[in-house]
Structure formats: C-alpha cells, structure tokens
PDB file of C-alpha atoms in Angstrom:
ATOM      1  CA  MET A   7     -30.441  43.881  23.281  1.00 51.00           C
ATOM      2  CA  ALA A   8     -33.606  42.117  22.286  1.00 53.00           C
ATOM      3  CA  ARG A   9     -35.614  43.573  19.289  1.00 55.00           C
ATOM      4  CA  LYS A  10     -38.937  44.520  20.310  1.00 54.00           C
ATOM      5  CA  HIS A  11     -41.820  43.588  18.225  1.00 52.00           C
ATOM      6  CA  ARG A  12     -42.694  46.735  16.301  1.00 52.00           C
ATOM      7  CA  LYS A  13     -46.408  47.030  15.071  1.00 49.00           C
ATOM      8  CA  ASN A  14     -48.176  49.748  13.468  1.00 49.00           C
ATOM      9  CA  GLU A  15     -45.121  52.091  12.848  1.00 51.00           C
ATOM     10  CA  THR A  16     -44.367  54.237  10.073  1.00 48.00           C
ATOM     11  CA  ILE A  17     -41.801  53.465   7.503  1.00 53.00           C
ATOM     12  CA  GLU A  18     -39.590  56.343   6.154  1.00 54.00           C
ATOM     13  CA  ASN A  19     -40.563  55.720   2.383  1.00 57.00           C
ATOM     14  CA  GLN A  20     -44.217  56.044   2.983  1.00 59.00           C
ATOM     15  CA  GLU A  21     -46.271  59.020   3.624  1.00 65.00           C
ATOM     16  CA  PRO A  22     -46.129  60.460   6.901  1.00 65.00           C
ATOM     17  CA  GLY A  23     -48.871  59.423   9.014  1.00 66.00           C
ATOM     18  CA  VAL A  24     -49.540  56.175   7.219  1.00 69.00           C
ATOM     19  CA  VAL A  25     -49.713  53.198   9.566  1.00 74.00           C
ATOM     20  CA  ILE A  26     -48.404  49.739   8.644  1.00 76.00           C
ATOM     21  CA  ASP A  27     -49.300  46.502   9.948  1.00 83.00           C
ATOM     22  CA  PHE A  28     -46.424  44.110   9.792  1.00 86.00           C
ATOM     23  CA  GLU A  29     -48.284  40.856   9.865  1.00 89.00           C
ATOM     24  CA  GLU A  30     -50.200  42.186   6.832  1.00 87.00           C
ATOM     25  CA  ALA A  31     -47.014  42.950   5.081  1.00 88.00           C
ATOM     26  CA  ARG A  32     -45.482  39.489   5.720  1.00 92.00           C
ATOM     27  CA  GLU A  33     -48.481  37.839   4.552  1.00 93.00           C
ATOM     28  CA  GLU A  34     -48.294  39.968   1.262  1.00 92.00           C
ATOM     29  CA  ARG A  35     -44.649  39.113   0.843  1.00 93.00           C
ATOM     30  CA  ARG A  36     -45.530  35.356   1.151  1.00 94.00           C
ATOM     31  CA  ARG A  37     -48.205  35.738  -1.333  1.00 93.00           C
ATOM     32  CA  LYS A  38     -45.880  37.449  -3.893  1.00 93.00           C
ATOM     33  CA  ARG A  39     -43.294  34.648  -3.435  1.00 93.00           C
ATOM     34  CA  ALA A  40     -45.872  31.861  -3.946  1.00 91.00           C
ATOM     35  CA  GLU A  41     -46.921  33.603  -7.323  1.00 90.00           C
ATOM     36  CA  ALA A  42     -43.274  33.995  -8.536  1.00 89.00           C
ATOM     37  CA  ALA A  43     -42.688  30.229  -7.929  1.00 87.00           C
ATOM     38  CA  SER A  44     -46.007  29.331  -9.476  1.00 85.00           C
ATOM     39  CA  LYS A  45     -45.029  31.523 -12.513  1.00 82.00           C
ATOM     40  CA  LYS A  46     -41.569  29.920 -12.634  1.00 79.00           C
ATOM     41  CA  GLU A  47     -43.238  26.456 -12.670  1.00 78.00           C
ATOM     42  CA  LYS A  48     -45.381  27.468 -15.586  1.00 75.00           C
ATOM     43  CA  LYS A  49     -42.503  28.768 -17.553  1.00 74.00           C
ATOM     44  CA  LYS A  50     -40.783  25.343 -17.338  1.00 70.00           C
ATOM     45  CA  PRO A  51     -41.414  23.370 -20.734  1.00 67.00           C
ATOM     46  CA  GLU A  52     -43.069  20.072 -20.335  1.00 67.00           C
ATOM     47  CA  LYS A  53     -40.890  17.180 -21.213  1.00 70.00           C
ATOM     48  CA  LYS A  54     -41.973  15.693 -24.581  1.00 70.00           C
ATOM     49  CA  PRO A  55     -41.549  11.859 -24.991  1.00 74.00           C
ATOM     50  CA  LEU A  56     -38.479  10.816 -26.614  1.00 72.00           C
ATOM     51  CA  SER A  57     -38.626   9.802 -30.284  1.00 82.00           C
ATOM     52  CA  ALA A  58     -37.386   6.369 -31.374  1.00 80.00           C
ATOM     53  CA  ARG A  59     -34.349   7.940 -32.851  1.00 82.00           C
ATOM     54  CA  ARG A  60     -33.503  10.009 -29.756  1.00 84.00           C
ATOM     55  CA  LYS A  61     -34.121   6.671 -27.577  1.00 82.00           C
ATOM     56  CA  LYS A  62     -31.488   4.776 -29.879  1.00 84.00           C
ATOM     57  CA  GLN A  63     -29.141   7.566 -29.364  1.00 87.00           C
ATOM     58  CA  SER A  64     -29.474   7.661 -25.566  1.00 89.00           C
ATOM     59  CA  ALA A  65     -29.223   4.007 -25.441  1.00 89.00           C
ATOM     60  CA  ARG A  66     -25.933   4.168 -27.473  1.00 92.00           C
ATOM     61  CA  ALA A  67     -24.678   6.834 -25.130  1.00 93.00           C
ATOM     62  CA  ALA A  68     -25.485   4.957 -22.202  1.00 94.00           C
ATOM     63  CA  ARG A  69     -23.524   1.690 -23.552  1.00 95.00           C
ATOM     64  CA  ARG A  70     -20.566   3.913 -24.525  1.00 96.00           C
ATOM     65  CA  ARG A  71     -20.427   5.350 -20.949  1.00 96.00           C
ATOM     66  CA  PHE A  72     -20.689   1.792 -19.455  1.00 97.00           C
ATOM     67  CA  LEU A  73     -17.919   0.532 -21.679  1.00 97.00           C
ATOM     68  CA  LEU A  74     -15.794   3.288 -20.832  1.00 97.00           C
ATOM     69  CA  VAL A  75     -16.354   2.848 -17.187  1.00 97.00           C
ATOM     70  CA  ALA A  76     -15.708  -0.898 -17.667  1.00 97.00           C
ATOM     71  CA  LEU A  77     -12.530  -0.149 -19.694  1.00 98.00           C
ATOM     72  CA  ALA A  78     -11.393   2.189 -17.017  1.00 97.00           C
ATOM     73  CA  VAL A  79     -11.904  -0.428 -14.152  1.00 98.00           C
ATOM     74  CA  VAL A  80      -9.985  -3.035 -16.080  1.00 97.00           C
ATOM     75  CA  ILE A  81      -6.949  -0.625 -16.726  1.00 98.00           C
ATOM     76  CA  VAL A  82      -7.013   0.265 -12.906  1.00 97.00           C
ATOM     77  CA  LEU A  83      -7.115  -3.361 -11.865  1.00 97.00           C
ATOM     78  CA  LEU A  84      -4.216  -4.386 -14.447  1.00 97.00           C
ATOM     79  CA  ALA A  85      -2.173  -1.415 -13.162  1.00 97.00           C
ATOM     80  CA  ALA A  86      -2.794  -2.484  -9.471  1.00 97.00           C
ATOM     81  CA  PHE A  87      -1.853  -6.263 -10.402  1.00 97.00           C
ATOM     82  CA  SER A  88       1.100  -5.005 -12.195  1.00 97.00           C
ATOM     83  CA  ALA A  89       2.287  -2.715  -9.347  1.00 97.00           C
ATOM     84  CA  HIS A  90       1.673  -5.883  -6.922  1.00 97.00           C
ATOM     85  CA  ASN A  91       3.712  -7.978  -9.098  1.00 97.00           C
ATOM     86  CA  ILE A  92       6.663  -5.558  -9.430  1.00 97.00           C
ATOM     87  CA  PHE A  93       6.895  -5.355  -5.610  1.00 97.00           C
ATOM     88  CA  GLU A  94       6.941  -9.090  -5.226  1.00 97.00           C
ATOM     89  CA  LEU A  95       9.460  -9.286  -7.814  1.00 97.00           C
ATOM     90  CA  ARG A  96      11.774  -6.894  -6.139  1.00 97.00           C
ATOM     91  CA  GLU A  97      11.439  -8.590  -2.890  1.00 97.00           C
ATOM     92  CA  ASP A  98      12.611 -11.924  -4.530  1.00 97.00           C
ATOM     93  CA  GLN A  99      15.391  -9.978  -6.302  1.00 97.00           C
ATOM     94  CA  ARG A 100      16.450  -8.911  -2.716  1.00 97.00           C
ATOM     95  CA  GLU A 101      16.289 -12.259  -1.277  1.00 97.00           C
ATOM     96  CA  ALA A 102      18.151 -13.775  -4.272  1.00 98.00           C
ATOM     97  CA  GLN A 103      20.828 -11.164  -3.934  1.00 98.00           C
ATOM     98  CA  GLN A 104      21.308 -12.136  -0.099  1.00 97.00           C
ATOM     99  CA  MET A 105      21.378 -15.826  -0.928  1.00 98.00           C
ATOM    100  CA  LEU A 106      24.156 -15.231  -3.646  1.00 98.00           C
ATOM    101  CA  LYS A 107      26.024 -13.081  -1.046  1.00 98.00           C
ATOM    102  CA  ASP A 108      25.874 -15.926   1.482  1.00 97.00           C
ATOM    103  CA  LEU A 109      26.750 -18.571  -1.049  1.00 98.00           C
ATOM    104  CA  GLU A 110      29.824 -16.698  -2.136  1.00 98.00           C
ATOM    105  CA  GLU A 111      30.946 -16.089   1.478  1.00 97.00           C
ATOM    106  CA  GLU A 112      30.608 -19.973   2.056  1.00 97.00           C
ATOM    107  CA  ARG A 113      32.453 -20.572  -1.293  1.00 98.00           C
ATOM    108  CA  ASP A 114      35.226 -18.450  -0.100  1.00 97.00           C
ATOM    109  CA  ARG A 115      35.336 -20.123   3.407  1.00 97.00           C
ATOM    110  CA  LEU A 116      35.204 -23.495   1.775  1.00 97.00           C
ATOM    111  CA  GLN A 117      38.007 -22.497  -0.589  1.00 97.00           C
ATOM    112  CA  ASP A 118      40.305 -21.388   2.217  1.00 96.00           C
ATOM    113  CA  GLU A 119      39.529 -24.727   3.889  1.00 95.00           C
ATOM    114  CA  LEU A 120      40.439 -26.536   0.877  1.00 95.00           C
ATOM    115  CA  ASN A 121      43.794 -24.601   0.607  1.00 94.00           C
ATOM    116  CA  HIS A 122      44.443 -25.321   4.332  1.00 94.00           C
ATOM    117  CA  VAL A 123      43.623 -29.007   3.878  1.00 93.00           C
ATOM    118  CA  SER A 124      45.765 -29.292   0.783  1.00 92.00           C
ATOM    119  CA  SER A 125      48.941 -27.979   2.415  1.00 93.00           C
ATOM    120  CA  PRO A 126      51.595 -30.593   2.941  1.00 93.00           C
ATOM    121  CA  GLU A 127      51.823 -29.574   6.613  1.00 94.00           C
ATOM    122  CA  TYR A 128      48.157 -30.179   7.365  1.00 94.00           C
ATOM    123  CA  VAL A 129      48.528 -33.720   5.585  1.00 92.00           C
ATOM    124  CA  GLU A 130      51.597 -34.476   7.638  1.00 91.00           C
ATOM    125  CA  GLN A 131      49.810 -33.615  10.913  1.00 91.00           C
ATOM    126  CA  LYS A 132      46.796 -35.502  10.284  1.00 91.00           C
ATOM    127  CA  ALA A 133      49.005 -38.605   9.231  1.00 90.00           C
ATOM    128  CA  ARG A 134      51.072 -38.384  12.508  1.00 86.00           C
ATOM    129  CA  GLU A 135      47.988 -37.700  14.774  1.00 86.00           C
ATOM    130  CA  ASP A 136      45.095 -39.699  13.438  1.00 88.00           C
ATOM    131  CA  LEU A 137      46.871 -42.566  11.593  1.00 87.00           C
ATOM    132  CA  HIS A 138      50.029 -42.806  13.713  1.00 83.00           C
ATOM    133  CA  MET A 139      52.409 -42.712  10.709  1.00 88.00           C
ATOM    134  CA  ILE A 140      56.170 -42.046  11.180  1.00 88.00           C
ATOM    135  CA  TYR A 141      58.875 -41.474   8.885  1.00 88.00           C
ATOM    136  CA  PRO A 142      61.318 -44.460   8.422  1.00 89.00           C
ATOM    137  CA  ASP A 143      63.993 -43.438  10.654  1.00 90.00           C
ATOM    138  CA  GLU A 144      61.646 -42.378  13.664  1.00 88.00           C
ATOM    139  CA  TYR A 145      60.239 -44.491  16.565  1.00 86.00           C
ATOM    140  CA  LEU A 146      56.543 -44.244  17.612  1.00 81.00           C
ATOM    141  CA  TYR A 147      55.827 -44.309  21.502  1.00 81.00           C
ATOM    142  CA  ILE A 148      52.387 -44.826  22.641  1.00 79.00           C
ATOM    143  CA  VAL A 149      51.342 -43.959  26.236  1.00 82.00           C
ATOM    144  CA  PRO A 150      48.382 -45.897  27.405  1.00 83.00           C
ATOM    145  CA  GLU A 151      45.556 -43.757  28.832  1.00 82.00           C
ATOM    146  CA  ASP A 152      43.199 -44.520  31.589  1.00 78.00           C
ATOM    147  CA  ASP A 153      39.296 -44.502  31.459  1.00 74.00           C
ATOM    148  CA  ALA A 154      39.158 -40.767  31.989  1.00 71.00           C
ATOM    149  CA  GLY A 155      41.301 -40.267  28.797  1.00 68.00           C
ATOM    150  CA  LYS A 156      44.438 -39.047  30.786  1.00 74.00           C
ATOM    151  CA  PRO A 157      47.854 -40.549  30.504  1.00 67.00           C
ATOM    152  CA  ALA A 158      48.243 -43.476  33.071  1.00 65.00           C
ATOM    153  CA  GLU A 159      50.940 -43.147  35.622  1.00 65.00           C
ATOM    154  CA  ASP A 160      53.345 -45.919  36.074  1.00 55.00           C
ATOM    155  CA  ALA A 161      53.067 -47.938  39.458  1.00 47.00           C
ATOM    156  CA  GLN A 162      56.518 -48.137  41.026  1.00 42.00           C
TER     157      GLN A 162
END
C-alpha cells in the first residue's frame, strides 16, 4: 500500500474549504528550522580568551592528569611484571618439588642397595664368584670353558 502524494487537500484543523499546498508547507517548516538553529547559535556565548591565571590553572590540571595517567601506567606495569614473576616462581617451585621427589626415591633405592651389598650373604657370594675365594676346609674346582663361554666337554 503505497502512499499517494496528496496535494491541495484540506486539513481537519483548518477552516473548511481552505486548500493547502504541501510543497509550500514543507518550505515553511524548513525556513522555521533554519531560523531556530540560527537563534540557537546566537545564544551561545562567545569564548573569551583565557586569562594568564586561568592558563596556569589549566596547565597545572593538564600536568596533574598526565602524572596521574603515567602513575597508573607504571602501577599496571608493575602489577603485570609481579604477576609474571609469581607464575615463574610457582613453576620453579613445582620443578624443585619434582626434583626433590626424584632424589628422595633415588636415595631410598641407593640405601636399599647399600643394605643389600653390606649383608654378609652378598659379600660371601661375591668373594666366591668373582674372587674365587674358599673356606680353609673346601676345595675349588675350575672347569675350563671353550671360546663360546660354555664348559668344555672332555674328549674320551
């Protein structure tokens, strides 16, 4: 349903029989808006040049803002750096705890081995096998081995 361009129709608030030209009414509205805008601009006070005292105050305020912003940036950077260091230290702590656990396990293993090697049974076994030692009332028999490491068979 497209709107038809109505021209020269009467409006309910107007006197009966009066014909309105819409183009003319649009132009009138545009003119009134332009007048209102120009009145608004006339009402705006003109900016006066700043006095020396006012300039100093605004310069101080600008310096203060700059220092506050710089201080905020420094604080944020310090906080970020500190957080980064905290994460690195926590990672180092985890690695150190893992290393401590590994070393304790190795210490326990070595302690068990030391206890085993210190036992009289182990000492006797190594003396008999590696050093070919015997008790005074025993005899030692050595069976020759061939090149392959197997006991040689007697040729008969």
